[in-house]
Amino acid sequence: MRLVLLALRLMCMAWFWPVTQLNSSHFPNKRRHKEQYVGETTKPKHGGRVDLKMKKLDSTKSWLIKSEQLLRIDDHDFAMRPGFGGSALPVGIDVQVESIDSISEVNMDFTMTLYLRHYWQDDRLAFPSSSNKSRTFDARLVKKIWVPDVFFVHSKRSFIHDTTMENIMLRVYPDGNILYSVRITVTALCSMDFSSFPLDTQNCSLELESYAYNENDLMLYWKNGNDSLRTDEIVLSQFFIEDFQPSFGLAFYSSTGWYNRLYINFILRRHIFFFMLQTYFPTMLMVMLSWVSFWIDRRAVPARVSLGITTVLTMSTIITGVSASMPQVSYVKAVDIYLWASFLFVFLSVIEYAAVNYFTTVEEMKKLKRAKIPNSYNATEAMAFDGCFHDTDIDLTSLPEVASTPNTERNTQARNSTVSAPTEGTRLRRKNLLKQHLSFIMSNSYMIDSYSRVIFPMAYLLFNIIYWSLYA
């Protein structure tokens, strides 16, 4: 009996075997395809388990979130501004100044790095959103939509930073409001006035304006008033920034009309300490060094001439160095007044010694004419050392006096009248009083050095008081 049952089972298995093979041949990859579909759209979690919740959050793989289709870019002509044919489009601006990179006096310009942000509304870019969250894009989408054509007036060079990608950000809100931000470095003109240089204060401005749209099409304005201009802590080597202030105005062009213009005004006050060390202190020392010659013996010609020429050449070098670092302006600067006045004092000290040497020579020549010179005296040898006659080379007291003449008597009386106090009031009213003083100084040339020791320092001190009170 058991054998009969076993035989029946074998016959049944043999009967159903072809049917099983047929089913497996028609649907061999059904389960494998299902696993592959699930695996491509989900991520494995915890040893191969699929998190279907992550699949729902990864919305970038849904065709509904494609930016061009979401914003309906292909459905509109973005070559035209929003609201074309209607009223002017308001575009708010705010600026954050990152740094002032350089200020050039020679080129009269400055370089500034800033974040420029634009705010406007374009209903064409509005999109439905249940969470009311904005969408942020980069420069690739900016090229496909309309953006304001703001440029910098009086700019020489400017560029948008592109490391590691272009520093451009576009943020679109569901209601169509747009934030467009770029990071720019711009070099712009600053008309500087160097009349008070280096004790000057410069007013510079960066001007923003639409290039193509006049006030009938586009209205530029500061987004948050005075708070629209923000700055980081900026430290400059030669300037102190006193104030940053935004302002607004209009610009007129004869062929295209009126345009809205925004101004970023800032005031720069120059630090004086650098120029005190490099220009003013060396100049003062050279002037004072030229006064040393007043205490050197008037007969030491090589010493006094060398000192005078050295100070003159040093002053010329200082003036040349300052002029090389400044623009070639056609007016006088404050530093030019100080340098050339100091150069004049140094030059006058050289002229002073020339006068002392000349009067000394004239005085000794007169003494030699009034005396009988012995045959053994050689005038050439007396002048060989320093170019002057010396009354100490001749013993004039042992020589016979020349007979007095009316001229010599008048000269003697003039000298006596200047040395001794006048006894009669009529002498004070003599018309040739000034001539007598000059004649006395010429006959006593050593007194020029004595007067110069007081006059030169006092005059230079007075000049410094007037100069610093006017410009400081």
Coordinates of C-alpha atoms in Angstrom, one line a residue:
M1 CA 0.0 0.0 0.0
R2 CA 2.8 2.3 0.8
L3 CA 4.4 1.6 -2.4
V4 CA 1.3 2.6 -4.3
L5 CA 1.1 6.0 -2.5
L6 CA 4.7 6.7 -3.2
A7 CA 4.2 6.0 -6.9
L8 CA 1.2 8.3 -7.0
R9 CA 3.2 11.2 -5.5
L10 CA 6.0 10.7 -8.0
M11 CA 3.5 10.8 -10.9
C12 CA 2.0 14.1 -9.6
M13 CA 5.4 15.8 -9.3
A14 CA 6.3 14.7 -12.8
W15 CA 3.0 16.2 -14.0
F16 CA 3.4 19.7 -12.4
W17 CA 7.1 20.2 -13.2
P18 CA 6.7 21.7 -16.7
V19 CA 4.2 24.2 -15.4
T20 CA 6.6 25.5 -12.8
Q21 CA 9.4 25.9 -15.3
L22 CA 7.0 27.8 -17.6
N23 CA 6.1 30.4 -14.9
S24 CA 9.7 31.0 -13.9
S25 CA 10.7 31.6 -17.5
H26 CA 7.9 34.3 -18.1
F27 CA 8.6 36.3 -14.9
P28 CA 12.3 35.8 -14.0
N29 CA 13.1 39.5 -13.0
K30 CA 10.0 40.7 -11.4
R31 CA 11.3 40.7 -7.9
R32 CA 14.7 41.9 -9.0
H33 CA 13.1 44.9 -10.8
K34 CA 11.1 45.8 -7.8
E35 CA 14.1 45.8 -5.6
Q36 CA 16.1 47.9 -8.0
Y37 CA 13.3 50.5 -8.3
V38 CA 13.1 50.8 -4.6
G39 CA 16.8 50.9 -4.2
E40 CA 17.3 53.7 -6.8
T41 CA 14.7 56.0 -5.2
T42 CA 15.5 55.3 -1.5
K43 CA 18.5 55.1 0.7
P44 CA 19.4 52.0 2.7
K45 CA 19.3 52.5 6.4
H46 CA 20.5 50.3 9.3
G47 CA 21.8 47.3 7.4
G48 CA 19.8 47.4 4.2
R49 CA 16.4 48.7 5.5
V50 CA 14.8 51.4 3.4
D51 CA 13.7 54.7 5.0
L52 CA 10.7 55.7 2.9
K53 CA 10.5 59.0 4.9
M54 CA 13.8 60.1 3.4
K55 CA 12.5 59.5 0.0
K56 CA 9.7 62.0 0.6
L57 CA 12.0 64.7 1.9
D58 CA 14.4 64.5 -1.0
S59 CA 12.3 66.8 -3.2
T60 CA 15.1 67.8 -5.6
K61 CA 14.5 64.5 -7.4
S62 CA 11.0 65.4 -8.2
W63 CA 10.3 67.0 -11.6
L64 CA 7.9 69.5 -9.9
I65 CA 10.9 71.3 -8.2
K66 CA 12.9 72.0 -11.3
S67 CA 13.8 75.7 -11.0
E68 CA 12.9 76.7 -14.6
Q69 CA 9.5 74.9 -14.4
L70 CA 8.8 76.1 -10.9
L71 CA 9.5 79.8 -11.7
R72 CA 7.9 79.4 -15.2
I73 CA 10.9 81.0 -16.9
D74 CA 10.1 79.8 -20.3
D75 CA 6.6 81.3 -20.1
H76 CA 7.8 84.9 -19.9
D77 CA 10.0 87.4 -21.7
F78 CA 12.6 88.4 -19.2
A79 CA 14.3 90.8 -21.6
M80 CA 11.6 93.3 -20.4
R81 CA 11.5 94.8 -16.9
P82 CA 8.7 93.8 -14.5
G83 CA 5.6 95.9 -15.1
F84 CA 6.8 97.2 -18.4
G85 CA 4.6 100.1 -19.7
G86 CA 3.4 100.9 -16.2
S87 CA 4.9 103.0 -13.4
A88 CA 8.6 103.0 -12.5
L89 CA 9.8 99.8 -10.8
P90 CA 11.1 100.5 -7.3
V91 CA 14.5 98.8 -6.7
G92 CA 15.9 99.0 -3.1
I93 CA 19.6 99.0 -2.5
D94 CA 21.7 98.3 0.5
V95 CA 25.5 98.1 0.7
Q96 CA 27.9 96.5 3.2
V97 CA 31.4 97.8 2.8
E98 CA 33.9 95.0 3.5
S99 CA 37.2 97.0 3.0
I100 CA 38.8 100.0 1.5
D101 CA 41.8 98.3 -0.1
S102 CA 43.9 101.3 -1.2
I103 CA 43.8 105.1 -1.7
S104 CA 46.1 106.6 -4.3
E105 CA 47.0 110.3 -4.2
V106 CA 48.9 110.1 -7.5
N107 CA 46.0 108.5 -9.4
M108 CA 43.3 110.3 -7.3
D109 CA 41.3 107.1 -6.8
F110 CA 40.3 104.5 -4.2
T111 CA 39.6 100.8 -4.3
M112 CA 36.7 99.3 -2.3
T113 CA 35.3 95.8 -1.8
L114 CA 31.6 95.7 -1.0
Y115 CA 28.4 93.6 -1.0
L116 CA 25.8 95.1 -3.2
R117 CA 22.2 93.9 -2.6
H118 CA 19.2 94.7 -4.8
Y119 CA 15.5 94.3 -3.7
W120 CA 12.6 94.3 -6.1
Q121 CA 9.4 92.4 -7.0
D122 CA 8.8 90.4 -10.1
D123 CA 5.4 88.7 -10.2
R124 CA 6.5 86.6 -13.0
L125 CA 8.7 84.6 -10.6
A126 CA 6.1 84.0 -8.0
F127 CA 5.5 80.3 -7.2
P128 CA 3.1 78.3 -5.0
S129 CA 4.6 77.2 -1.7
S130 CA 2.8 75.6 1.3
S131 CA 5.7 76.5 3.7
N132 CA 6.2 80.1 2.4
K133 CA 9.9 79.5 2.2
S134 CA 12.2 81.2 -0.2
R135 CA 14.4 79.5 -2.8
T136 CA 18.1 80.4 -3.2
F137 CA 20.0 80.1 -6.5
D138 CA 23.4 81.0 -7.8
A139 CA 24.7 82.8 -10.9
R140 CA 23.4 80.1 -13.4
L141 CA 19.8 81.2 -12.9
V142 CA 20.6 84.9 -12.8
K143 CA 21.5 84.8 -16.5
K144 CA 18.0 83.7 -17.4
I145 CA 15.9 86.4 -15.6
W146 CA 15.7 90.2 -15.5
V147 CA 18.0 91.9 -13.0
P148 CA 18.7 95.7 -12.5
D149 CA 21.6 97.1 -14.5
V150 CA 23.2 99.1 -11.8
F151 CA 26.7 100.4 -12.5
F152 CA 29.3 102.6 -10.7
V153 CA 29.6 106.1 -12.0
H154 CA 33.2 107.4 -12.4
S155 CA 34.6 103.8 -11.9
K156 CA 37.9 103.0 -13.5
R157 CA 37.9 99.2 -12.9
S158 CA 35.5 96.8 -11.3
F159 CA 34.9 93.0 -11.2
I160 CA 32.8 90.4 -9.5
H161 CA 34.7 87.9 -7.4
D162 CA 34.6 84.4 -8.9
T163 CA 36.5 82.2 -6.4
T164 CA 35.6 79.4 -6.1
M165 CA 32.5 80.3 -8.0
E166 CA 30.9 83.6 -9.0
N167 CA 30.0 85.4 -5.7
I168 CA 26.4 85.9 -6.8
M169 CA 23.3 85.0 -4.8
L170 CA 19.6 85.1 -6.0
R171 CA 16.8 84.5 -3.4
V172 CA 13.3 84.3 -4.7
Y173 CA 10.3 84.4 -2.4
P174 CA 6.9 82.8 -3.1
D175 CA 5.2 86.3 -3.6
G176 CA 7.7 87.3 -6.2
N177 CA 10.0 89.4 -4.0
I178 CA 13.7 89.0 -5.0
L179 CA 17.0 89.6 -3.3
Y180 CA 20.0 89.8 -5.6
S181 CA 23.4 90.1 -4.0
V182 CA 26.9 90.4 -5.5
R183 CA 30.4 90.8 -4.1
I184 CA 32.3 93.5 -6.1
T185 CA 35.7 95.2 -6.0
V186 CA 35.6 98.6 -7.6
T187 CA 38.2 101.3 -8.3
A188 CA 36.6 104.7 -8.6
L189 CA 37.7 108.3 -9.0
C190 CA 38.0 110.6 -6.0
S191 CA 38.6 114.3 -6.8
M192 CA 41.0 115.2 -4.1
D193 CA 42.1 118.7 -2.9
F194 CA 45.7 118.8 -1.8
S195 CA 45.8 122.5 -0.7
S196 CA 46.2 121.4 2.9
F197 CA 48.3 118.3 2.3
P198 CA 49.3 116.4 4.5
L199 CA 47.0 118.1 7.0
D200 CA 44.0 117.5 4.7
T201 CA 40.6 115.9 4.9
Q202 CA 39.3 114.3 1.7
N203 CA 35.6 113.7 0.7
C204 CA 35.1 110.7 -1.6
S205 CA 32.0 109.1 -2.9
L206 CA 31.0 106.0 -4.8
E207 CA 28.0 106.6 -7.1
L208 CA 25.4 104.0 -8.2
E209 CA 23.0 104.5 -11.1
S210 CA 21.0 102.5 -13.6
Y211 CA 22.6 102.4 -17.0
A212 CA 19.6 101.9 -19.3
Y213 CA 16.5 102.8 -17.3
N214 CA 15.8 106.4 -16.4
E215 CA 13.5 107.6 -13.6
N216 CA 10.4 106.8 -15.6
D217 CA 11.3 103.1 -15.7
L218 CA 13.3 102.4 -12.6
M219 CA 13.5 104.1 -9.2
L220 CA 16.6 103.5 -7.2
Y221 CA 16.3 104.1 -3.4
W222 CA 18.1 103.2 -0.2
K223 CA 16.2 100.2 1.2
N224 CA 16.5 101.1 4.9
G225 CA 17.4 104.8 4.8
N226 CA 20.6 105.6 6.6
D227 CA 20.8 102.1 7.8
S228 CA 21.2 100.8 4.3
L229 CA 25.0 101.5 4.4
R230 CA 26.8 99.2 6.8
T231 CA 30.6 98.9 7.3
D232 CA 32.9 96.5 9.1
E233 CA 35.7 97.9 11.2
I234 CA 38.0 99.4 8.6
V235 CA 41.6 100.4 9.5
L236 CA 43.7 102.3 7.0
S237 CA 47.4 103.0 7.2
Q238 CA 47.4 106.7 6.3
F239 CA 43.7 107.7 6.9
F240 CA 41.1 107.7 9.6
I241 CA 37.5 107.2 8.4
E242 CA 35.4 109.9 10.0
D243 CA 32.0 109.2 8.5
F244 CA 30.1 106.9 6.1
Q245 CA 26.8 108.4 4.9
P246 CA 24.4 107.4 2.1
S247 CA 22.6 110.1 0.1
F248 CA 20.3 110.4 -3.0
G249 CA 20.2 112.6 -6.0
L250 CA 19.3 112.9 -9.7
A251 CA 21.6 113.0 -12.7
F252 CA 20.7 114.5 -16.0
Y253 CA 21.9 113.5 -19.5
S254 CA 20.9 115.6 -22.4
S255 CA 20.0 112.7 -24.7
T256 CA 18.4 110.2 -22.3
G257 CA 16.9 112.3 -19.4
W258 CA 17.0 112.1 -15.7
Y259 CA 18.3 109.1 -13.7
N260 CA 18.2 108.2 -10.0
R261 CA 21.6 108.2 -8.4
L262 CA 22.7 106.9 -5.0
Y263 CA 25.8 108.1 -3.3
I264 CA 28.1 106.4 -0.7
N265 CA 29.9 109.3 0.9
F266 CA 32.8 108.9 3.3
I267 CA 35.2 111.4 4.8
L268 CA 38.9 110.6 5.2
R269 CA 41.2 112.4 7.5
R270 CA 44.9 111.9 7.0
H271 CA 47.2 110.7 9.8
I272 CA 50.0 113.3 10.2
F273 CA 52.5 111.2 12.2
F274 CA 54.0 109.5 9.2
F275 CA 54.8 112.8 7.5
M276 CA 56.1 114.3 10.7
L277 CA 58.7 111.5 10.8
Q278 CA 59.5 111.5 7.1
T279 CA 59.3 115.2 6.2
Y280 CA 58.8 117.7 8.9
F281 CA 61.3 116.5 11.6
P282 CA 64.2 116.1 9.0
T283 CA 63.4 119.5 7.6
M284 CA 63.5 121.1 11.0
L285 CA 66.8 119.5 11.8
M286 CA 68.4 120.6 8.6
V287 CA 67.3 124.2 9.3
M288 CA 68.7 124.1 12.8
L289 CA 71.9 122.5 11.5
S290 CA 72.4 125.4 9.2
W291 CA 72.5 127.7 12.2
V292 CA 75.6 126.0 13.5
S293 CA 77.7 128.0 11.1
F294 CA 76.8 131.2 13.0
W295 CA 79.0 129.9 15.9
I296 CA 81.9 128.9 13.7
D297 CA 84.7 131.4 13.2
R298 CA 84.1 133.7 10.2
R299 CA 87.6 133.0 9.0
A300 CA 87.0 129.2 8.7
V301 CA 85.8 129.3 5.2
P302 CA 86.0 125.6 4.3
A303 CA 84.0 124.6 7.4
R304 CA 81.2 127.1 6.9
V305 CA 80.9 126.7 3.2
S306 CA 80.7 122.9 3.4
L307 CA 78.1 123.0 6.1
G308 CA 76.0 125.4 4.1
I309 CA 76.2 123.4 0.9
T310 CA 75.4 120.2 2.7
T311 CA 72.2 121.5 4.2
V312 CA 71.1 123.0 0.9
L313 CA 71.5 119.7 -0.9
T314 CA 69.8 117.8 1.8
M315 CA 66.8 120.1 1.6
S316 CA 66.7 119.7 -2.2
T317 CA 66.6 115.9 -1.7
I318 CA 63.7 116.1 0.7
I319 CA 61.7 118.4 -1.6
T320 CA 62.3 116.1 -4.6
G321 CA 61.2 113.0 -2.6
V322 CA 57.9 114.6 -1.5
S323 CA 57.2 115.9 -5.0
A324 CA 57.7 112.4 -6.5
S325 CA 55.0 110.9 -4.4
M326 CA 52.4 113.6 -5.2
P327 CA 50.3 114.3 -8.3
Q328 CA 51.4 117.1 -10.5
V329 CA 48.9 119.7 -9.4
S330 CA 49.1 123.4 -10.4
Y331 CA 48.5 124.9 -7.0
V332 CA 50.7 125.2 -3.9
K333 CA 50.3 122.5 -1.1
A334 CA 50.8 123.1 2.6
V335 CA 53.8 120.8 2.6
D336 CA 55.3 122.9 -0.3
I337 CA 55.0 126.1 1.8
Y338 CA 56.8 124.5 4.7
L339 CA 59.6 122.9 2.7
W340 CA 60.3 126.0 0.6
A341 CA 60.2 128.3 3.6
S342 CA 62.7 126.0 5.3
F343 CA 64.8 125.9 2.2
L344 CA 64.8 129.7 2.2
F345 CA 66.1 129.7 5.8
V346 CA 68.9 127.3 4.8
F347 CA 69.7 129.3 1.7
L348 CA 69.8 132.6 3.7
S349 CA 72.3 131.1 6.2
V350 CA 74.7 130.5 3.2
I351 CA 74.0 134.0 1.9
E352 CA 74.7 135.4 5.5
Y353 CA 78.2 133.9 5.5
A354 CA 78.8 135.3 2.0
A355 CA 78.0 138.7 3.4
V356 CA 80.1 138.2 6.5
N357 CA 83.1 137.1 4.4
Y358 CA 82.7 140.0 2.0
F359 CA 82.4 142.7 4.7
T360 CA 85.4 141.2 6.5
T361 CA 87.5 141.4 3.4
V362 CA 86.4 145.0 2.8
E363 CA 87.1 146.0 6.3
E364 CA 90.6 144.5 6.3
M365 CA 91.3 146.1 2.9
K366 CA 90.4 149.5 4.3
K367 CA 92.8 148.9 7.3
L368 CA 95.6 148.1 4.9
K369 CA 94.9 151.2 2.8
R370 CA 95.1 153.4 6.0
A371 CA 98.4 151.9 6.9
K372 CA 101.9 151.8 5.3
I373 CA 102.5 148.2 4.4
P374 CA 106.1 147.1 4.8
N375 CA 107.9 145.5 1.9
S376 CA 108.2 142.2 3.6
Y377 CA 104.4 141.7 3.7
N378 CA 103.0 139.4 1.0
A379 CA 99.2 140.0 0.6
T380 CA 99.0 136.9 -1.6
E381 CA 100.2 134.6 1.1
A382 CA 97.8 136.2 3.6
M383 CA 94.9 135.3 1.4
A384 CA 96.1 131.9 0.3
F385 CA 94.5 130.0 3.2
D386 CA 90.9 131.2 3.1
G387 CA 90.6 134.0 0.7
C388 CA 90.5 136.8 3.3
F389 CA 92.9 139.4 4.5
H390 CA 93.6 139.1 8.2
D391 CA 94.5 142.1 10.3
T392 CA 96.3 139.7 12.7
D393 CA 98.8 139.0 10.0
I394 CA 100.1 142.5 10.2
D395 CA 101.1 144.5 13.2
L396 CA 99.2 147.6 12.3
T397 CA 100.1 149.4 15.5
S398 CA 103.8 149.7 14.6
L399 CA 103.0 151.3 11.2
P400 CA 103.0 155.1 10.9
E401 CA 99.5 156.6 10.7
V402 CA 98.4 158.2 7.5
A403 CA 97.5 161.9 7.7
S404 CA 93.9 162.4 8.6
T405 CA 91.6 163.5 5.8
P406 CA 88.1 164.9 6.0
N407 CA 86.7 161.5 5.0
T408 CA 88.5 159.6 7.6
E409 CA 87.5 162.1 10.3
R410 CA 83.9 161.7 9.3
N411 CA 84.1 157.9 9.4
T412 CA 85.7 158.2 12.9
Q413 CA 83.0 160.5 14.1
A414 CA 80.3 158.2 12.7
R415 CA 81.8 155.2 14.5
N416 CA 82.1 157.1 17.8
S417 CA 78.6 158.4 17.5
T418 CA 77.2 154.9 17.2
V419 CA 79.2 153.5 20.0
S420 CA 78.7 156.3 22.5
A421 CA 75.2 157.5 23.5
P422 CA 74.3 160.9 21.9
T423 CA 74.5 163.9 24.1
E424 CA 72.4 166.2 22.0
G425 CA 68.9 165.7 20.8
T426 CA 69.7 167.1 17.4
R427 CA 71.8 164.0 16.6
L428 CA 68.8 161.7 16.8
R429 CA 67.2 163.6 13.9
R430 CA 70.0 163.0 11.5
K431 CA 68.8 161.7 8.1
N432 CA 71.7 159.4 7.7
L433 CA 71.2 157.4 10.9
L434 CA 70.4 154.2 9.0
K435 CA 73.4 154.6 6.8
Q436 CA 75.6 155.0 9.9
H437 CA 74.2 151.8 11.3
L438 CA 74.9 149.9 8.1
S439 CA 78.4 151.4 7.9
F440 CA 79.0 150.4 11.5
I441 CA 77.9 146.8 10.8
M442 CA 80.0 146.7 7.7
S443 CA 83.0 147.8 9.7
N444 CA 82.2 145.3 12.4
S445 CA 81.2 142.2 10.3
Y446 CA 81.4 139.9 13.3
M447 CA 78.2 141.4 14.6
I448 CA 76.3 139.9 11.6
D449 CA 76.8 136.5 13.1
S450 CA 75.8 137.7 16.5
Y451 CA 72.5 139.1 15.2
S452 CA 71.9 136.0 13.1
R453 CA 72.1 133.7 16.1
V454 CA 69.0 135.4 17.4
I455 CA 67.1 136.6 14.3
F456 CA 67.1 133.2 12.4
P457 CA 65.7 131.0 15.3
M458 CA 63.1 133.6 16.3
A459 CA 62.0 134.1 12.7
Y460 CA 61.7 130.3 12.1
L461 CA 59.8 129.9 15.4
L462 CA 57.4 132.6 14.3
F463 CA 56.9 130.9 11.0
N464 CA 56.1 127.5 12.6
I465 CA 53.6 129.1 15.0
I466 CA 51.8 130.8 12.0
Y467 CA 52.0 127.6 9.9
W468 CA 50.6 125.1 12.4
S469 CA 47.9 127.5 13.6
L470 CA 46.6 127.8 10.0
Y471 CA 46.8 124.2 8.9
A472 CA 46.7 122.0 12.0

